[in-house]
Amino acid sequence: MPSIQDLYAPEYSHCWGCGAAHPYGLHLKSYLSSDHTYCYCHHIPDAVYTGGVPDNLYGGFIAMLFDCHGTAAAAALYLAAHGEELTADSLERFITAHLEVDYLAPTPMGTELEIRAYPVEVTDRKVILSLELHCGERITARGKMVAVKHHRPTAE
């Protein structure tokens, strides 16, 4: 099954966090759950992304995970809410309008993380998401995102 990011149009594939075409990026991969009720992403951060406290993940990196995964999740969950299939042709790009992060506990390095995004509200132009960062059995951060549909510029 291709990731949501694998379905992005080429002009939207250059993000450092999730763009498949970025030569130095992380190439995050997000997936729609089999029941279409949430999206998930797995990632093990490199040691270079430790924060001010050794062996803990930098908080800005957590915000980036929520941002990149959240916009991909918004696009997929928008289609799911409207009863449409997730394909390269149907996928529209969403961008972040608002992101807030609550850090609940330190996130240790060297552990596979799971980022989950759940739809709270889906309208014709925006998706509001609830986000969770899972480190094993523990949730170490929660977030809220408002993502809006990006409209491609029209040729004049």
PDB file of C-alpha atoms in Angstrom:
ATOM      1  CA  MET A   1       0.000   0.000   0.000  1.00  0.00           C
ATOM      2  CA  PRO A   2       1.522   3.369  -0.953  1.00  0.00           C
ATOM      3  CA  SER A   3       1.792   6.054   1.693  1.00  0.00           C
ATOM      4  CA  ILE A   4      -0.245   9.241   1.460  1.00  0.00           C
ATOM      5  CA  GLN A   5       2.948  11.150   0.620  1.00  0.00           C
ATOM      6  CA  ASP A   6       3.693   8.734  -2.251  1.00  0.00           C
ATOM      7  CA  LEU A   7       0.469   9.989  -3.855  1.00  0.00           C
ATOM      8  CA  TYR A   8       1.439  13.696  -3.720  1.00  0.00           C
ATOM      9  CA  ALA A   9       1.766  15.512  -7.024  1.00  0.00           C
ATOM     10  CA  PRO A  10       5.428  16.252  -7.895  1.00  0.00           C
ATOM     11  CA  GLU A  11       5.082  19.953  -7.068  1.00  0.00           C
ATOM     12  CA  TYR A  12       4.133  18.993  -3.478  1.00  0.00           C
ATOM     13  CA  SER A  13       6.893  16.434  -2.898  1.00  0.00           C
ATOM     14  CA  HIS A  14       9.710  18.688  -1.669  1.00  0.00           C
ATOM     15  CA  CYS A  15       8.941  19.033   2.047  1.00  0.00           C
ATOM     16  CA  TRP A  16      11.945  18.301   4.270  1.00  0.00           C
ATOM     17  CA  GLY A  17       9.863  16.166   6.620  1.00  0.00           C
ATOM     18  CA  CYS A  18       7.643  14.205   4.279  1.00  0.00           C
ATOM     19  CA  GLY A  19       8.557  14.985   0.688  1.00  0.00           C
ATOM     20  CA  ALA A  20       9.637  11.978  -1.345  1.00  0.00           C
ATOM     21  CA  ALA A  21      11.640  14.246  -3.680  1.00  0.00           C
ATOM     22  CA  HIS A  22      13.652  16.065  -0.985  1.00  0.00           C
ATOM     23  CA  PRO A  23      17.234  14.773  -1.289  1.00  0.00           C
ATOM     24  CA  TYR A  24      18.081  15.208   2.433  1.00  0.00           C
ATOM     25  CA  GLY A  25      14.622  14.894   3.982  1.00  0.00           C
ATOM     26  CA  LEU A  26      13.179  12.415   6.417  1.00  0.00           C
ATOM     27  CA  HIS A  27      10.721  10.935   3.897  1.00  0.00           C
ATOM     28  CA  LEU A  28       8.006  10.340   6.501  1.00  0.00           C
ATOM     29  CA  LYS A  29       5.279   7.960   5.410  1.00  0.00           C
ATOM     30  CA  SER A  30       1.687   8.293   6.622  1.00  0.00           C
ATOM     31  CA  TYR A  31      -1.076   5.740   6.143  1.00  0.00           C
ATOM     32  CA  LEU A  32      -4.842   5.692   6.432  1.00  0.00           C
ATOM     33  CA  SER A  33      -6.047   3.026   8.882  1.00  0.00           C
ATOM     34  CA  SER A  34      -7.890   0.066   7.387  1.00  0.00           C
ATOM     35  CA  ASP A  35     -11.182   1.304   8.862  1.00  0.00           C
ATOM     36  CA  HIS A  36     -10.526   4.862   7.570  1.00  0.00           C
ATOM     37  CA  THR A  37     -10.988   6.403  11.036  1.00  0.00           C
ATOM     38  CA  TYR A  38      -7.452   7.722  11.639  1.00  0.00           C
ATOM     39  CA  CYS A  39      -3.994   7.997  10.078  1.00  0.00           C
ATOM     40  CA  TYR A  40      -0.688   6.779  11.475  1.00  0.00           C
ATOM     41  CA  CYS A  41       3.027   7.197  10.842  1.00  0.00           C
ATOM     42  CA  HIS A  42       6.024   5.365  12.336  1.00  0.00           C
ATOM     43  CA  HIS A  43       9.432   6.964  12.768  1.00  0.00           C
ATOM     44  CA  ILE A  44      12.657   6.447  14.728  1.00  0.00           C
ATOM     45  CA  PRO A  45      14.414   9.838  15.015  1.00  0.00           C
ATOM     46  CA  ASP A  46      18.156   9.956  14.443  1.00  0.00           C
ATOM     47  CA  ALA A  47      20.289  10.797  17.503  1.00  0.00           C
ATOM     48  CA  VAL A  48      21.045  14.254  16.085  1.00  0.00           C
ATOM     49  CA  TYR A  49      17.475  15.341  16.978  1.00  0.00           C
ATOM     50  CA  THR A  50      17.988  15.128  20.734  1.00  0.00           C
ATOM     51  CA  GLY A  51      16.865  18.120  22.759  1.00  0.00           C
ATOM     52  CA  GLY A  52      18.378  20.168  25.556  1.00  0.00           C
ATOM     53  CA  VAL A  53      18.197  17.125  27.820  1.00  0.00           C
ATOM     54  CA  PRO A  54      20.372  14.301  26.476  1.00  0.00           C
ATOM     55  CA  ASP A  55      18.528  11.179  25.341  1.00  0.00           C
ATOM     56  CA  ASN A  56      15.215  13.044  24.898  1.00  0.00           C
ATOM     57  CA  LEU A  57      13.714  14.133  21.596  1.00  0.00           C
ATOM     58  CA  TYR A  58      13.783  17.852  20.729  1.00  0.00           C
ATOM     59  CA  GLY A  59      10.318  19.388  21.097  1.00  0.00           C
ATOM     60  CA  GLY A  60      10.524  21.203  17.763  1.00  0.00           C
ATOM     61  CA  PHE A  61      10.999  17.856  16.056  1.00  0.00           C
ATOM     62  CA  ILE A  62       7.779  16.640  17.672  1.00  0.00           C
ATOM     63  CA  ALA A  63       5.961  19.707  16.300  1.00  0.00           C
ATOM     64  CA  MET A  64       7.396  18.935  12.843  1.00  0.00           C
ATOM     65  CA  LEU A  65       6.148  15.335  13.074  1.00  0.00           C
ATOM     66  CA  PHE A  66       2.661  16.612  13.902  1.00  0.00           C
ATOM     67  CA  ASP A  67       2.835  19.198  11.107  1.00  0.00           C
ATOM     68  CA  CYS A  68       3.976  16.857   8.325  1.00  0.00           C
ATOM     69  CA  HIS A  69       1.888  13.879   9.355  1.00  0.00           C
ATOM     70  CA  GLY A  70      -1.092  16.089  10.121  1.00  0.00           C
ATOM     71  CA  THR A  71      -1.339  17.661   6.676  1.00  0.00           C
ATOM     72  CA  ALA A  72      -1.090  14.255   4.999  1.00  0.00           C
ATOM     73  CA  ALA A  73      -3.690  12.854   7.393  1.00  0.00           C
ATOM     74  CA  ALA A  74      -5.996  15.811   6.734  1.00  0.00           C
ATOM     75  CA  ALA A  75      -5.927  15.096   3.000  1.00  0.00           C
ATOM     76  CA  ALA A  76      -6.706  11.392   3.460  1.00  0.00           C
ATOM     77  CA  LEU A  77      -9.324  11.874   6.172  1.00  0.00           C
ATOM     78  CA  TYR A  78     -11.026  14.564   4.090  1.00  0.00           C
ATOM     79  CA  LEU A  79     -11.520  12.004   1.305  1.00  0.00           C
ATOM     80  CA  ALA A  80     -12.677   9.338   3.778  1.00  0.00           C
ATOM     81  CA  ALA A  81     -15.246  11.722   5.286  1.00  0.00           C
ATOM     82  CA  HIS A  82     -16.598  12.467   1.810  1.00  0.00           C
ATOM     83  CA  GLY A  83     -16.750   8.783   0.814  1.00  0.00           C
ATOM     84  CA  GLU A  84     -13.994   9.114  -1.780  1.00  0.00           C
ATOM     85  CA  GLU A  85     -11.152   6.694  -2.456  1.00  0.00           C
ATOM     86  CA  LEU A  86      -7.591   7.739  -1.657  1.00  0.00           C
ATOM     87  CA  THR A  87      -5.747   7.936  -5.002  1.00  0.00           C
ATOM     88  CA  ALA A  88      -3.186  10.245  -6.607  1.00  0.00           C
ATOM     89  CA  ASP A  89      -5.984  11.755  -8.708  1.00  0.00           C
ATOM     90  CA  SER A  90      -8.371  12.377  -5.806  1.00  0.00           C
ATOM     91  CA  LEU A  91      -5.807  13.576  -3.243  1.00  0.00           C
ATOM     92  CA  GLU A  92      -5.830  17.293  -2.582  1.00  0.00           C
ATOM     93  CA  ARG A  93      -3.052  19.039  -0.667  1.00  0.00           C
ATOM     94  CA  PHE A  94      -3.750  20.512   2.771  1.00  0.00           C
ATOM     95  CA  ILE A  95      -1.585  23.049   4.597  1.00  0.00           C
ATOM     96  CA  THR A  96      -1.331  23.972   8.267  1.00  0.00           C
ATOM     97  CA  ALA A  97      -3.409  26.938   9.437  1.00  0.00           C
ATOM     98  CA  HIS A  98      -2.941  26.297  13.174  1.00  0.00           C
ATOM     99  CA  LEU A  99      -0.935  23.857  15.251  1.00  0.00           C
ATOM    100  CA  GLU A 100      -0.701  23.528  19.004  1.00  0.00           C
ATOM    101  CA  VAL A 101       1.345  20.976  20.926  1.00  0.00           C
ATOM    102  CA  ASP A 102       1.097  19.841  24.535  1.00  0.00           C
ATOM    103  CA  TYR A 103       4.208  18.029  25.762  1.00  0.00           C
ATOM    104  CA  LEU A 104       3.061  15.495  28.347  1.00  0.00           C
ATOM    105  CA  ALA A 105       6.321  13.677  29.116  1.00  0.00           C
ATOM    106  CA  PRO A 106       9.860  13.480  27.754  1.00  0.00           C
ATOM    107  CA  THR A 107      10.104  11.401  24.577  1.00  0.00           C
ATOM    108  CA  PRO A 108      13.147   9.107  24.811  1.00  0.00           C
ATOM    109  CA  MET A 109      15.501   8.679  21.883  1.00  0.00           C
ATOM    110  CA  GLY A 110      16.081   5.355  20.154  1.00  0.00           C
ATOM    111  CA  THR A 111      12.447   4.263  20.248  1.00  0.00           C
ATOM    112  CA  GLU A 112      10.042   3.823  17.349  1.00  0.00           C
ATOM    113  CA  LEU A 113       7.369   6.487  17.585  1.00  0.00           C
ATOM    114  CA  GLU A 114       3.841   6.281  16.260  1.00  0.00           C
ATOM    115  CA  ILE A 115       2.084   9.507  15.344  1.00  0.00           C
ATOM    116  CA  ARG A 116      -1.704   9.263  15.099  1.00  0.00           C
ATOM    117  CA  ALA A 117      -4.182  11.769  13.686  1.00  0.00           C
ATOM    118  CA  TYR A 118      -7.927  11.582  14.327  1.00  0.00           C
ATOM    119  CA  PRO A 119     -10.507  13.782  12.612  1.00  0.00           C
ATOM    120  CA  VAL A 120     -12.451  16.064  14.945  1.00  0.00           C
ATOM    121  CA  GLU A 121     -14.232  18.084  12.254  1.00  0.00           C
ATOM    122  CA  VAL A 122     -14.228  17.889   8.451  1.00  0.00           C
ATOM    123  CA  THR A 123     -15.812  20.620   6.326  1.00  0.00           C
ATOM    124  CA  ASP A 124     -15.635  21.470   2.643  1.00  0.00           C
ATOM    125  CA  ARG A 125     -12.336  23.349   3.080  1.00  0.00           C
ATOM    126  CA  LYS A 126     -10.738  22.371   6.405  1.00  0.00           C
ATOM    127  CA  VAL A 127      -9.973  19.440   8.664  1.00  0.00           C
ATOM    128  CA  ILE A 128      -9.459  19.753  12.410  1.00  0.00           C
ATOM    129  CA  LEU A 129      -7.338  16.950  13.833  1.00  0.00           C
ATOM    130  CA  SER A 130      -6.474  15.564  17.230  1.00  0.00           C
ATOM    131  CA  LEU A 131      -2.857  14.325  17.236  1.00  0.00           C
ATOM    132  CA  GLU A 132      -1.014  11.898  19.521  1.00  0.00           C
ATOM    133  CA  LEU A 133       2.629  10.908  19.794  1.00  0.00           C
ATOM    134  CA  HIS A 134       2.947   7.338  21.061  1.00  0.00           C
ATOM    135  CA  CYS A 135       6.225   6.081  22.484  1.00  0.00           C
ATOM    136  CA  GLY A 136       5.547   2.458  23.214  1.00  0.00           C
ATOM    137  CA  GLU A 137       2.476   2.320  25.469  1.00  0.00           C
ATOM    138  CA  ARG A 138       2.872   5.952  26.540  1.00  0.00           C
ATOM    139  CA  ILE A 139       1.510   9.109  24.903  1.00  0.00           C
ATOM    140  CA  THR A 140       4.227  11.747  25.303  1.00  0.00           C
ATOM    141  CA  ALA A 141       2.601  14.606  23.345  1.00  0.00           C
ATOM    142  CA  ARG A 142      -0.824  15.641  22.091  1.00  0.00           C
ATOM    143  CA  GLY A 143      -1.685  18.220  19.519  1.00  0.00           C
ATOM    144  CA  LYS A 144      -4.463  19.969  17.696  1.00  0.00           C
ATOM    145  CA  MET A 145      -4.218  21.022  14.067  1.00  0.00           C
ATOM    146  CA  VAL A 146      -6.374  22.999  11.714  1.00  0.00           C
ATOM    147  CA  ALA A 147      -5.449  22.134   8.130  1.00  0.00           C
ATOM    148  CA  VAL A 148      -6.977  23.916   5.151  1.00  0.00           C
ATOM    149  CA  LYS A 149      -7.279  22.863   1.549  1.00  0.00           C
ATOM    150  CA  HIS A 150      -4.546  24.388  -0.594  1.00  0.00           C
ATOM    151  CA  HIS A 151      -5.726  25.818  -3.872  1.00  0.00           C
ATOM    152  CA  ARG A 152      -3.242  25.602  -6.713  1.00  0.00           C
ATOM    153  CA  PRO A 153      -2.664  28.909  -8.452  1.00  0.00           C
ATOM    154  CA  THR A 154      -4.497  29.138 -11.748  1.00  0.00           C
ATOM    155  CA  ALA A 155      -2.663  30.038 -14.933  1.00  0.00           C
ATOM    156  CA  GLU A 156      -3.521  33.453 -16.295  1.00  0.00           C
TER     157      GLU A 156
END
